[in-house]
Coordinates of C-alpha atoms in Angstrom, one line a residue:
Chain A
M1 CA 129.5 -55.6 -31.9
I2 CA 126.2 -57.0 -31.6
V3 CA 124.5 -54.3 -29.8
F4 CA 126.6 -51.8 -31.9
L5 CA 125.2 -53.4 -35.4
I6 CA 122.1 -53.8 -33.5
K7 CA 121.7 -50.1 -32.9
R8 CA 123.3 -48.8 -36.1
L9 CA 120.3 -50.3 -38.0
A10 CA 118.3 -49.1 -35.9
N11 CA 119.2 -45.9 -35.9
A12 CA 119.1 -46.7 -39.7
V13 CA 115.4 -47.7 -40.3
L14 CA 114.2 -44.5 -38.0
V15 CA 116.3 -42.0 -39.9
M16 CA 114.0 -44.0 -43.0
L17 CA 110.8 -43.8 -41.4
A18 CA 111.2 -40.1 -40.9
V19 CA 112.0 -39.7 -44.6
A20 CA 108.8 -41.8 -45.5
L21 CA 106.8 -39.5 -43.3
L22 CA 108.2 -36.5 -44.8
A23 CA 107.9 -38.0 -48.2
F24 CA 103.9 -38.9 -47.2
L25 CA 103.1 -35.5 -45.5
I26 CA 104.3 -33.9 -49.4
F27 CA 102.3 -36.4 -51.2
R28 CA 99.5 -36.4 -48.8
F29 CA 99.4 -32.6 -48.1
A30 CA 101.1 -31.1 -50.5
G31 CA 97.8 -30.6 -53.5
D32 CA 95.1 -32.6 -53.0
P33 CA 96.0 -35.9 -54.4
V34 CA 92.0 -36.5 -55.5
E35 CA 92.2 -32.8 -57.1
L36 CA 94.9 -33.8 -58.9
M37 CA 94.0 -37.0 -60.0
A38 CA 90.6 -36.1 -61.0
N39 CA 90.0 -34.9 -64.7
E40 CA 87.0 -32.5 -65.7
Q41 CA 84.1 -34.7 -66.4
M42 CA 84.5 -36.6 -63.2
S43 CA 81.4 -36.1 -60.7
Q44 CA 81.1 -35.2 -57.3
A45 CA 80.4 -38.7 -57.0
D46 CA 83.4 -40.1 -57.8
R47 CA 85.1 -37.7 -56.6
I48 CA 84.2 -38.7 -52.9
E49 CA 84.4 -42.5 -54.2
L50 CA 87.8 -42.1 -55.3
R51 CA 88.7 -40.3 -51.7
E52 CA 87.6 -43.3 -50.2
K53 CA 89.3 -46.2 -53.1
L54 CA 92.4 -43.9 -51.9
G55 CA 91.7 -44.4 -48.3
L56 CA 92.1 -40.9 -48.0
N57 CA 89.5 -40.5 -45.0
D58 CA 91.5 -43.1 -43.3
S59 CA 93.1 -41.8 -39.7
F60 CA 96.2 -40.4 -40.7
L61 CA 98.4 -43.0 -38.4
T62 CA 96.8 -45.7 -40.6
Q63 CA 97.4 -43.6 -43.9
Y64 CA 101.1 -43.5 -43.0
G65 CA 101.4 -47.2 -41.7
R66 CA 99.9 -47.8 -44.8
F67 CA 102.3 -45.9 -46.6
V68 CA 105.5 -47.3 -45.0
V69 CA 104.3 -50.7 -46.1
N70 CA 103.5 -50.1 -49.5
A71 CA 106.9 -48.1 -49.7
A72 CA 108.8 -50.9 -48.3
R73 CA 107.8 -53.4 -51.3
G74 CA 108.3 -50.8 -53.9
D75 CA 104.9 -49.5 -54.0
F76 CA 104.7 -45.7 -54.6
G77 CA 101.5 -45.6 -56.0
I78 CA 100.8 -44.4 -59.8
S79 CA 102.3 -41.1 -61.2
Y80 CA 99.4 -38.3 -61.4
R81 CA 100.8 -37.2 -65.0
N82 CA 101.2 -40.4 -67.0
G83 CA 99.0 -42.9 -64.9
Q84 CA 102.1 -45.3 -65.0
D85 CA 103.3 -47.3 -62.0
V86 CA 105.6 -45.1 -60.3
M87 CA 108.5 -48.1 -59.2
T88 CA 108.2 -49.5 -62.9
L89 CA 109.2 -45.3 -64.1
I90 CA 112.1 -45.6 -61.9
A91 CA 113.8 -48.7 -62.6
E92 CA 113.5 -47.6 -66.2
R93 CA 115.5 -44.7 -65.6
F94 CA 117.7 -46.3 -62.8
P95 CA 120.2 -47.6 -64.9
A96 CA 121.3 -44.4 -66.9
T97 CA 121.6 -42.4 -63.1
M98 CA 123.8 -45.6 -61.6
E99 CA 126.2 -46.0 -65.1
L100 CA 126.6 -41.8 -65.2
A101 CA 127.8 -41.6 -61.2
L102 CA 129.7 -44.8 -61.2
V103 CA 132.3 -43.4 -64.2
A104 CA 132.3 -40.6 -62.5
T105 CA 133.1 -41.9 -59.4
I106 CA 135.6 -44.0 -61.4
L107 CA 137.4 -40.5 -62.5
S108 CA 137.2 -39.3 -59.6
L109 CA 139.9 -41.6 -58.4
L110 CA 141.5 -41.9 -61.4
I111 CA 142.4 -38.0 -61.7
G112 CA 141.6 -37.0 -58.6
I113 CA 144.9 -39.1 -56.6
P114 CA 147.1 -38.5 -59.5
L115 CA 146.9 -34.7 -58.3
G116 CA 146.8 -35.3 -54.9
V117 CA 150.2 -36.7 -54.8
V118 CA 152.0 -34.6 -56.9
T119 CA 150.5 -31.4 -55.1
A120 CA 151.8 -32.6 -51.9
I121 CA 154.9 -33.7 -53.2
H122 CA 155.6 -30.7 -55.5
R123 CA 154.8 -28.7 -52.6
G124 CA 155.1 -24.9 -53.2
R125 CA 156.2 -25.5 -57.2
W126 CA 154.1 -23.3 -59.1
Y127 CA 152.2 -26.0 -60.2
S128 CA 151.2 -26.7 -57.2
E129 CA 149.6 -23.4 -56.5
G130 CA 148.1 -23.4 -59.6
L131 CA 146.3 -26.8 -59.7
Q132 CA 145.7 -25.6 -55.2
F133 CA 143.7 -22.7 -56.8
V134 CA 142.0 -24.4 -59.9
S135 CA 140.7 -27.1 -56.9
I136 CA 138.9 -23.1 -55.4
I137 CA 137.5 -22.8 -58.2
G138 CA 136.2 -25.9 -59.0
V139 CA 134.5 -26.4 -55.8
S140 CA 132.9 -23.1 -56.6
L141 CA 131.9 -24.0 -59.8
P142 CA 128.3 -25.1 -59.4
S143 CA 127.6 -28.2 -61.6
F144 CA 125.4 -26.8 -64.2
V145 CA 127.6 -24.2 -65.4
V146 CA 130.5 -27.2 -65.8
G147 CA 127.8 -28.5 -67.6
I148 CA 126.9 -26.0 -69.8
L149 CA 130.5 -25.3 -70.5
L150 CA 131.9 -28.4 -71.1
I151 CA 128.8 -28.3 -73.9
L152 CA 129.7 -24.7 -75.1
V153 CA 133.4 -26.0 -75.5
F154 CA 133.2 -29.5 -76.8
A155 CA 129.8 -30.2 -78.2
V156 CA 129.0 -26.8 -80.2
T157 CA 132.3 -25.1 -80.4
L158 CA 134.5 -28.3 -81.6
G159 CA 131.5 -30.5 -82.3
L160 CA 133.7 -33.3 -80.9
V161 CA 131.1 -35.7 -78.7
P162 CA 127.1 -35.8 -78.2
A163 CA 125.7 -33.1 -76.3
F164 CA 122.9 -34.9 -74.6
G165 CA 120.8 -38.3 -75.2
R166 CA 122.4 -41.4 -73.9
G167 CA 123.2 -42.4 -77.3
D168 CA 122.4 -45.9 -78.2
V169 CA 121.9 -48.7 -75.5
V170 CA 122.1 -52.0 -75.0
Q171 CA 119.2 -54.1 -73.2
L172 CA 121.0 -56.8 -70.4
G173 CA 118.1 -57.8 -68.8
W174 CA 115.8 -55.2 -67.4
W175 CA 119.7 -53.2 -66.9
S176 CA 120.0 -51.1 -70.3
T177 CA 123.9 -50.3 -70.5
G178 CA 125.6 -47.5 -72.7
L179 CA 129.2 -48.8 -72.0
L180 CA 129.0 -51.1 -75.1
T181 CA 128.3 -48.6 -77.9
A182 CA 130.4 -46.3 -79.2
S183 CA 127.6 -43.3 -79.5
G184 CA 127.1 -44.6 -75.5
R185 CA 130.1 -44.3 -74.1
A186 CA 130.9 -40.4 -76.1
S187 CA 127.7 -39.3 -75.0
L188 CA 128.9 -40.8 -71.4
L189 CA 131.9 -38.4 -71.4
L190 CA 130.9 -35.0 -71.0
P191 CA 128.2 -35.1 -68.4
S192 CA 130.1 -38.1 -66.4
L193 CA 133.4 -35.1 -65.9
A194 CA 130.5 -32.3 -65.3
L195 CA 129.5 -34.6 -62.5
A196 CA 133.1 -35.4 -61.6
L197 CA 134.5 -32.2 -60.8
Y198 CA 133.8 -31.6 -58.0
Q199 CA 134.5 -34.9 -56.3
I200 CA 137.8 -34.4 -58.5
T201 CA 139.0 -31.4 -56.6
L202 CA 137.8 -32.8 -53.0
V203 CA 139.9 -36.4 -53.8
M204 CA 142.4 -34.0 -54.6
R205 CA 142.3 -32.0 -51.4
L206 CA 141.9 -34.4 -48.9
V207 CA 145.1 -37.0 -51.0
R208 CA 147.4 -33.6 -50.7
A209 CA 146.0 -33.2 -47.1
E210 CA 146.6 -37.0 -45.8
M211 CA 150.1 -37.2 -48.1
M212 CA 151.7 -34.1 -46.1
E213 CA 150.9 -35.7 -43.0
V214 CA 151.8 -39.6 -43.9
L215 CA 155.5 -37.9 -45.8
R216 CA 156.2 -36.0 -42.0
S217 CA 155.7 -39.0 -40.1
D218 CA 158.1 -41.1 -39.1
F219 CA 158.3 -44.2 -40.6
V220 CA 158.5 -42.3 -44.1
K221 CA 161.4 -40.3 -42.9
F222 CA 163.1 -44.0 -41.1
A223 CA 162.5 -45.3 -44.8
R224 CA 164.7 -41.9 -46.3
A225 CA 167.4 -43.2 -44.1
R226 CA 167.4 -46.4 -45.3
G227 CA 167.5 -45.2 -49.1
V228 CA 164.7 -46.4 -49.7
P229 CA 164.1 -44.6 -53.5
R230 CA 161.5 -41.9 -53.6
R231 CA 158.8 -43.4 -55.8
R232 CA 158.5 -46.3 -54.1
I233 CA 158.1 -44.1 -50.6
Y234 CA 155.3 -41.8 -52.1
F235 CA 153.7 -44.8 -53.7
R236 CA 154.3 -47.6 -51.7
H237 CA 154.7 -46.5 -48.3
A238 CA 152.4 -42.6 -48.1
L239 CA 150.0 -43.1 -50.3
R240 CA 149.0 -46.7 -48.7
N241 CA 148.4 -45.0 -45.8
C242 CA 146.1 -42.3 -47.3
L243 CA 143.8 -44.2 -48.7
M244 CA 141.6 -45.3 -46.6
P245 CA 139.7 -41.7 -46.3
V246 CA 139.5 -41.5 -49.8
V247 CA 137.3 -44.8 -49.8
T248 CA 135.1 -43.5 -46.9
M249 CA 134.4 -40.6 -48.5
T250 CA 134.0 -42.1 -52.4
A251 CA 131.7 -44.5 -50.4
M252 CA 129.7 -42.1 -48.6
N253 CA 129.6 -38.8 -51.5
F254 CA 128.2 -41.2 -53.9
G255 CA 124.7 -40.9 -52.7
S256 CA 124.9 -37.5 -53.1
L257 CA 126.8 -37.6 -56.2
I258 CA 123.2 -39.4 -57.4
A259 CA 121.4 -36.4 -55.7
F260 CA 123.7 -34.3 -57.7
A261 CA 123.0 -36.1 -60.9
L262 CA 119.9 -34.1 -61.4
I263 CA 121.5 -31.4 -62.6
T264 CA 123.7 -32.8 -64.5
E265 CA 120.9 -34.8 -66.6
T266 CA 119.0 -31.7 -66.7
V267 CA 122.0 -29.8 -68.0
F268 CA 122.4 -32.8 -70.5
Q269 CA 119.0 -34.2 -71.0
W270 CA 120.0 -37.5 -69.4
P271 CA 117.0 -40.1 -69.4
G272 CA 117.9 -41.0 -65.9
M273 CA 116.0 -40.9 -62.3
G274 CA 117.2 -37.1 -61.8
M275 CA 115.7 -35.9 -64.6
L276 CA 112.2 -37.9 -64.5
F277 CA 112.1 -36.4 -60.5
I278 CA 112.5 -32.5 -62.1
Q279 CA 109.7 -33.2 -64.6
A280 CA 108.1 -34.3 -61.9
V281 CA 109.1 -31.2 -59.6
T282 CA 107.3 -28.9 -62.7
F283 CA 104.1 -30.9 -62.7
L284 CA 104.2 -31.1 -59.6
D285 CA 103.7 -35.2 -59.6
M286 CA 103.8 -36.4 -56.0
P287 CA 104.0 -39.7 -56.0
V288 CA 106.7 -39.9 -58.2
M289 CA 109.0 -36.9 -55.9
A290 CA 108.3 -39.0 -52.9
G291 CA 109.4 -42.7 -55.0
Y292 CA 112.9 -40.4 -55.4
L293 CA 113.1 -39.1 -52.2
C294 CA 112.4 -42.3 -50.7
I295 CA 114.7 -44.2 -53.2
V296 CA 118.0 -41.5 -53.1
S297 CA 117.7 -40.8 -49.6
F298 CA 117.7 -44.9 -49.1
I299 CA 121.0 -45.5 -51.1
F300 CA 122.5 -43.0 -48.7
V301 CA 121.4 -44.4 -46.1
T302 CA 122.8 -47.7 -46.9
L303 CA 125.9 -46.7 -47.6
N304 CA 126.4 -44.6 -44.7
T305 CA 125.7 -47.6 -42.8
L306 CA 127.7 -49.8 -44.0
V307 CA 130.6 -47.5 -44.0
D308 CA 130.1 -46.7 -40.0
I309 CA 129.7 -50.9 -39.8
A310 CA 132.9 -51.3 -42.0
Y311 CA 134.6 -48.9 -39.8
A312 CA 133.6 -50.8 -36.3
V313 CA 135.4 -54.0 -37.8
I314 CA 138.2 -52.8 -38.7
D315 CA 138.8 -50.8 -35.5
P316 CA 137.3 -52.1 -32.5
R317 CA 137.7 -48.6 -30.8
L318 CA 134.6 -47.3 -33.0
R319 CA 132.2 -49.5 -31.4
D320 CA 131.9 -47.9 -27.3
A321 CA 132.7 -44.2 -28.4
T322 CA 129.5 -44.4 -30.9
R323 CA 127.8 -45.1 -28.1
Chain B
M1 CA 161.3 29.2 -10.3
T2 CA 158.0 27.6 -10.7
D3 CA 159.0 23.7 -12.2
H4 CA 156.3 22.6 -14.6
V5 CA 156.0 19.4 -13.8
Q6 CA 154.7 17.4 -17.0
P7 CA 151.1 15.7 -16.7
T8 CA 151.5 11.8 -17.0
T9 CA 149.0 11.7 -19.9
P10 CA 147.8 7.6 -19.7
P11 CA 148.7 6.1 -22.4
R12 CA 146.1 6.2 -25.7
Q13 CA 143.4 3.4 -26.3
P14 CA 144.4 2.6 -29.8
S15 CA 141.6 3.5 -32.2
R16 CA 140.2 0.2 -33.2
L17 CA 141.4 1.0 -36.8
A18 CA 144.9 1.1 -35.1
R19 CA 144.0 -2.5 -33.4
W20 CA 142.6 -3.8 -36.2
R21 CA 145.5 -2.9 -38.3
Q22 CA 148.0 -4.8 -36.2
S23 CA 145.6 -7.8 -35.5
D24 CA 146.7 -11.4 -36.5
L25 CA 143.8 -11.2 -38.5
W26 CA 144.8 -8.1 -41.0
W27 CA 148.3 -9.1 -40.8
S28 CA 147.8 -12.9 -42.2
F29 CA 145.5 -10.8 -44.8
T30 CA 147.8 -9.1 -46.3
H31 CA 150.2 -11.5 -46.9
K32 CA 147.6 -13.7 -48.8
P33 CA 147.4 -12.8 -52.2
S34 CA 143.6 -15.0 -52.9
A35 CA 142.6 -12.9 -50.3
I36 CA 142.9 -9.6 -51.4
V37 CA 142.4 -11.0 -55.2
G38 CA 139.0 -12.1 -53.8
A39 CA 138.4 -9.0 -51.3
V40 CA 138.5 -6.8 -53.6
M41 CA 136.6 -8.6 -56.4
L42 CA 133.7 -9.0 -54.0
T43 CA 133.4 -5.8 -53.0
F44 CA 133.8 -4.8 -56.7
L45 CA 131.0 -6.6 -57.7
I46 CA 128.4 -6.1 -54.4
V47 CA 129.2 -1.8 -55.5
T48 CA 128.3 -2.8 -59.1
A49 CA 125.5 -4.6 -58.6
F50 CA 124.0 -2.4 -56.1
S51 CA 124.5 0.6 -57.6
A52 CA 123.1 -1.6 -60.8
P53 CA 119.6 1.2 -61.2
L54 CA 122.8 4.3 -61.4
I55 CA 125.2 2.4 -64.0
A56 CA 123.5 0.0 -65.9
P57 CA 122.9 1.3 -69.0
Q58 CA 118.8 -0.5 -69.1
N59 CA 116.7 -0.7 -66.5
P60 CA 115.7 -4.6 -68.3
F61 CA 112.3 -5.1 -65.6
D62 CA 111.0 -1.8 -67.6
P63 CA 109.3 -3.7 -70.8
A64 CA 109.2 0.1 -72.5
Q65 CA 112.7 -0.1 -72.6
L66 CA 113.4 -3.3 -74.5
E67 CA 113.4 -3.1 -78.0
L68 CA 112.8 -5.6 -80.2
W69 CA 114.6 -4.4 -83.5
N70 CA 118.0 -5.1 -80.8
S71 CA 117.8 -8.5 -80.7
E72 CA 120.3 -10.8 -80.2
L73 CA 123.5 -8.5 -80.7
P74 CA 126.4 -9.7 -79.9
P75 CA 128.8 -8.1 -77.5
I76 CA 130.7 -5.0 -78.7
W77 CA 134.4 -6.8 -79.8
E78 CA 131.8 -8.4 -82.4
A79 CA 131.1 -7.4 -85.6
D80 CA 127.6 -6.6 -85.7
G81 CA 128.1 -5.1 -82.0
Q82 CA 126.5 -1.9 -81.0
W83 CA 126.6 0.4 -78.4
P84 CA 125.5 0.5 -75.5
Y85 CA 125.2 -2.9 -75.6
V86 CA 128.6 -4.0 -74.4
L87 CA 127.8 -7.4 -73.1
G88 CA 125.1 -7.8 -76.5
T89 CA 121.6 -8.3 -75.8
D90 CA 118.8 -11.6 -75.3
T91 CA 116.5 -12.7 -77.9
Q92 CA 114.2 -10.1 -76.0
G93 CA 116.5 -7.0 -76.4
R94 CA 117.5 -7.2 -73.4
D95 CA 121.1 -5.4 -72.1
M96 CA 123.1 -8.3 -71.0
L97 CA 125.4 -6.3 -69.0
S98 CA 122.4 -4.9 -67.1
A99 CA 120.6 -7.9 -66.9
I100 CA 123.3 -9.5 -65.3
L101 CA 123.9 -6.2 -62.9
Y102 CA 120.1 -7.0 -61.6
G103 CA 120.6 -10.0 -61.2
S104 CA 123.2 -9.9 -59.4
R105 CA 121.2 -7.5 -56.8
I106 CA 119.1 -10.4 -56.8
S107 CA 121.7 -13.2 -55.9
I108 CA 123.3 -11.6 -53.4
L109 CA 120.6 -10.2 -51.9
I110 CA 118.6 -14.0 -51.5
G111 CA 122.7 -15.3 -50.4
V112 CA 122.8 -12.6 -47.7
A113 CA 119.6 -13.2 -46.8
S114 CA 119.4 -17.3 -46.6
V115 CA 122.5 -17.1 -44.6
M116 CA 121.4 -14.3 -42.2
L117 CA 118.0 -16.3 -41.5
S118 CA 119.8 -20.0 -41.2
L119 CA 122.4 -18.3 -38.9
A120 CA 119.7 -16.9 -36.9
V121 CA 117.9 -20.5 -36.6
G122 CA 120.3 -22.3 -36.2
L123 CA 122.7 -20.5 -33.6
S124 CA 119.1 -20.2 -31.2
L125 CA 118.7 -24.0 -32.1
G126 CA 121.8 -25.1 -31.1
L127 CA 122.8 -22.5 -28.0
I128 CA 119.3 -24.2 -26.9
A129 CA 119.9 -27.7 -27.8
G130 CA 123.8 -27.2 -26.1
Y131 CA 122.8 -25.2 -22.8
F132 CA 119.7 -27.2 -21.4
G133 CA 120.8 -30.9 -23.1
R134 CA 118.5 -34.1 -22.1
F135 CA 115.8 -34.3 -24.2
I136 CA 115.6 -30.6 -26.4
D137 CA 119.3 -31.4 -27.3
N138 CA 118.1 -35.3 -28.5
L139 CA 114.9 -34.3 -30.1
L140 CA 116.6 -31.5 -32.0
M141 CA 119.6 -33.3 -33.3
R142 CA 117.8 -36.6 -33.7
I143 CA 115.4 -33.8 -36.3
G144 CA 119.2 -32.7 -37.5
D145 CA 120.8 -36.3 -38.6
V146 CA 117.4 -36.9 -40.4
L147 CA 117.8 -33.4 -42.8
L148 CA 121.3 -34.6 -43.3
S149 CA 120.4 -37.8 -44.3
I150 CA 119.2 -36.7 -47.3
P151 CA 121.3 -34.8 -49.2
T152 CA 121.1 -30.9 -49.0
I153 CA 120.0 -30.0 -52.9
L154 CA 117.1 -32.0 -52.7
I155 CA 115.4 -30.9 -49.2
A156 CA 116.0 -27.6 -51.4
I157 CA 114.1 -28.5 -54.6
L158 CA 111.4 -30.6 -52.4
V159 CA 110.8 -27.0 -49.8
S160 CA 110.9 -24.8 -52.7
A161 CA 108.3 -26.7 -55.2
V162 CA 106.2 -27.6 -52.1
A163 CA 106.3 -24.0 -50.9
R164 CA 106.0 -22.7 -54.3
Q165 CA 102.7 -25.3 -54.5
M166 CA 101.3 -23.6 -51.6
L167 CA 101.2 -20.1 -52.5
P168 CA 98.1 -18.5 -54.3
P169 CA 99.1 -18.7 -58.0
E170 CA 99.0 -14.8 -57.9
L171 CA 101.5 -14.3 -55.1
R172 CA 104.1 -17.3 -56.7
D173 CA 106.2 -14.5 -58.4
V174 CA 106.4 -12.2 -55.3
G175 CA 107.0 -14.9 -52.9
A176 CA 109.9 -16.3 -55.2
A177 CA 112.6 -15.2 -53.1
A178 CA 111.0 -15.9 -50.4
V179 CA 110.4 -19.0 -50.8
L180 CA 114.1 -19.5 -52.1
V181 CA 115.2 -17.8 -48.8
L182 CA 113.3 -20.8 -46.1
A183 CA 114.2 -23.5 -48.4
I184 CA 118.1 -22.5 -48.1
T185 CA 117.8 -22.1 -44.7
L186 CA 116.2 -25.1 -44.8
S187 CA 118.6 -27.1 -45.9
A188 CA 121.5 -24.8 -44.5
W189 CA 120.8 -24.3 -40.7
V190 CA 121.9 -28.1 -39.6
Q191 CA 125.3 -26.8 -40.0
Y192 CA 125.4 -24.1 -37.5
A193 CA 123.2 -25.9 -34.8
R194 CA 125.8 -28.8 -34.7
T195 CA 128.8 -26.6 -34.2
V196 CA 127.7 -24.0 -31.8
R197 CA 126.0 -26.9 -30.1
A198 CA 129.3 -28.6 -29.4
Q199 CA 130.9 -25.6 -28.3
T200 CA 128.3 -25.0 -26.0
I201 CA 128.4 -28.3 -24.3
V202 CA 132.1 -27.3 -23.6
E203 CA 131.6 -23.5 -22.5
R204 CA 128.7 -24.7 -20.4
G205 CA 131.2 -26.4 -18.2
K206 CA 133.4 -23.5 -17.7
E207 CA 133.8 -21.3 -14.5
Y208 CA 132.6 -18.6 -16.0
V209 CA 129.3 -20.2 -16.7
Q210 CA 128.7 -21.1 -13.6
A211 CA 129.7 -18.2 -11.5
A212 CA 127.2 -16.2 -14.4
R213 CA 124.9 -19.3 -13.1
L214 CA 125.8 -18.7 -9.3
L215 CA 124.6 -15.8 -9.7
K216 CA 121.1 -16.4 -11.0
T217 CA 122.0 -15.0 -14.3
P218 CA 119.0 -15.0 -16.7
A219 CA 119.8 -18.2 -18.6
R220 CA 118.8 -16.7 -21.8
R221 CA 121.7 -13.4 -21.2
I222 CA 124.5 -16.5 -20.2
M223 CA 123.2 -18.2 -23.9
L224 CA 123.8 -14.5 -25.6
K225 CA 125.6 -12.7 -23.6
H226 CA 128.4 -15.2 -22.0
I227 CA 128.3 -18.5 -24.2
L228 CA 127.2 -17.3 -27.7
P229 CA 130.7 -14.7 -28.4
N230 CA 133.2 -17.9 -27.5
T231 CA 131.5 -19.9 -30.6
L232 CA 131.5 -17.4 -33.2
T233 CA 134.9 -17.8 -34.4
P234 CA 134.2 -21.2 -36.1
I235 CA 130.9 -20.0 -36.8
M236 CA 132.1 -17.1 -39.0
V237 CA 133.9 -19.1 -41.6
A238 CA 130.6 -21.3 -41.6
A239 CA 129.1 -18.4 -42.3
T240 CA 131.6 -16.8 -45.0
L241 CA 131.7 -20.2 -46.8
N242 CA 127.5 -21.0 -46.5
F243 CA 127.0 -17.3 -48.0
G244 CA 129.0 -18.6 -51.4
M245 CA 127.1 -22.3 -50.9
A246 CA 123.7 -19.9 -50.4
I247 CA 124.5 -18.4 -53.7
L248 CA 124.9 -21.5 -55.9
T249 CA 122.2 -23.4 -53.9
E250 CA 119.8 -20.1 -55.1
A251 CA 121.4 -20.5 -59.1
T252 CA 120.9 -24.4 -59.2
L253 CA 117.6 -23.9 -58.1
S254 CA 116.9 -21.3 -60.3
F255 CA 118.1 -22.7 -63.6
L256 CA 116.0 -26.0 -62.4
G257 CA 112.7 -23.8 -62.9
I258 CA 112.2 -23.7 -59.4
G259 CA 113.8 -20.4 -58.3
M260 CA 113.4 -16.9 -59.5
P261 CA 110.9 -16.5 -62.5
P262 CA 111.7 -14.4 -65.8
S263 CA 110.1 -11.2 -64.3
Q264 CA 112.9 -11.0 -62.0
P265 CA 115.8 -12.5 -63.1
S266 CA 118.5 -13.7 -60.8
L267 CA 122.1 -15.1 -62.3
G268 CA 120.6 -18.5 -61.8
T269 CA 117.8 -17.5 -64.2
L270 CA 119.4 -15.7 -66.7
I271 CA 121.7 -19.0 -67.3
R272 CA 118.2 -21.4 -67.6
L273 CA 117.2 -18.6 -70.3
G274 CA 120.2 -18.1 -71.9
N275 CA 120.9 -22.6 -72.0
Q276 CA 118.2 -22.5 -74.2
F277 CA 119.6 -21.0 -76.6
L278 CA 122.8 -22.8 -76.5
F279 CA 123.0 -24.1 -80.2
S280 CA 121.7 -21.4 -81.9
G281 CA 125.3 -19.8 -81.8
V282 CA 124.0 -16.9 -79.4
W283 CA 126.6 -18.1 -76.6
W284 CA 126.8 -14.2 -75.2
V285 CA 123.8 -14.7 -73.6
V286 CA 124.6 -17.7 -71.7
L287 CA 128.3 -17.1 -71.1
F288 CA 128.5 -14.0 -69.5
P289 CA 126.1 -14.8 -66.7
V290 CA 128.5 -18.2 -66.2
I291 CA 131.3 -15.9 -65.6
Q292 CA 129.1 -13.2 -63.0
L293 CA 128.2 -16.3 -61.4
C294 CA 131.4 -17.7 -61.4
L295 CA 133.7 -14.6 -60.2
L296 CA 130.7 -14.1 -57.4
V297 CA 131.3 -17.5 -55.9
V298 CA 135.4 -17.8 -56.3
S299 CA 135.7 -14.6 -54.7
V300 CA 133.3 -15.1 -51.7
N301 CA 135.3 -18.9 -51.4
L302 CA 138.4 -17.4 -51.6
L303 CA 137.6 -15.3 -48.9
G304 CA 136.8 -18.0 -47.3
D305 CA 139.8 -20.0 -47.6
W306 CA 141.6 -17.3 -45.7
L307 CA 139.2 -16.9 -43.0
R308 CA 139.2 -21.0 -42.3
D309 CA 143.5 -20.7 -41.6
A310 CA 143.8 -17.0 -40.3
L311 CA 140.9 -18.4 -37.0
N312 CA 141.9 -22.3 -36.8
P313 CA 144.3 -22.1 -33.6
K314 CA 145.8 -25.8 -35.6
L315 CA 147.7 -24.2 -37.2
R316 CA 149.2 -20.6 -36.4

């Protein structure tokens, strides 16, 4: 177990080092940092001094090592665009993205699981087939399209909810939350739904497939033969056995949900990390891009590692299987 | 009396078409309505997109044909609609139907090109990794692991942003399509490589490959002529579904403003341009490209869904 743990953690660290290398390459070689930071009035001597100060004359490995050490401390340098500390910028925006992704995850479970159960139990009925068809469309719709359609229907035509921004936020320490105000909750509705739709269809399809498999198993047949009420069979016996993969998928997909939030955030002008990143991309603000890449990948890799470890704790067979 | 013995004709080889019509694949196709709908829809969309210069009422890229007084016309069934602007015009007087047809052509071309390129990269790297194993396998698969541990959309955004930065400014518009293909390929090849690698490792151990090896068949020939054909079934499914994914990724990047420029708008660019007028009541400039994009991707996914079920040996 300890060997497995060490191997898995070492693997995660290696992946993070590779991501850091990627981020470093972007930061260092996509455009000259000095040219991007310098303004018109800077003399040649100033530029050379800046180059020296930034340590751009050191060897490649030294620079990369310094980048990794600083990144591990949460220091990604200063934004080219407005001269603020990158980590502060990202930390400011972090709660908005987190709330969006968390609410979307909860929505996807609350809506996806019941739909999956219904389509599995009532297989072949028109509404199950209809839901199956809709789920293909749901997978096919890109999230920005979902966002635009939701805005068009609920904000522009019906005028029910705000279409952009976060509404009023309350500051709890360093965490700013929109969940405590009415306008904050109303603003959260459309973006989280737009972000959740893809996840809803995934959960629904997964639950449906798992349910259909479990319903064929012997213990369900036995429960039926014993005369256990149907509702109890479906929700007590069958559904419980389906939830493990759903939990795994939800945990693993949380990272990509945060990444995909950048599209939703752009559509809804949601002031999260993703919008910061897209602005950084259009302005070629390399430190912000590198910082965002590292942080999102860190969340992604951490979640995957935790899921793997949790699985190994639950199921000892996996410890040997994963070499 | 001469008895003519009828010369026995050898049983005629059924023609390709006849064999195809008796295949399992054709049978499952004709018995799955959603697959037929997908195929018909996709054919229609591709044909209309590629005959755009013939059927579109206007060339949306030719500034001489744009008339500003025809701007913001609603679709033909609304009160102020005007022939021939069936789906209305945008703020520059560009006919939406023409723009959508031309835009679909760009979207489809980029989709096809990136699937082709990622197939080429993924298949060859997967074959090499699976066939030779050892160091090269380890290296390629670790690179794949790293790429898979970053969300694909992030890779695509980063590659396309950085590659555009590296192009000289006068080439940025021309090179946009190439940059997009590159970005999508870099985020998609790992999946093919992994599938082919796993299959190659299985096939490598079989007798026919060992026989070919004993005959001193060159490794390249074994990989391409012997192993590759046996790995293609799962690849076909993946390629179909990835075609839809590629179109979506392209649209997303263009929507975010790091894809096709407004001078050569793809569907994503059209949606981005239209999105700016979402609140001014000009709903048709955004809604119609959105519908076209959805039809395109849905029809591809319907086909992919059918292929996955039809080619899955477990479900037969």
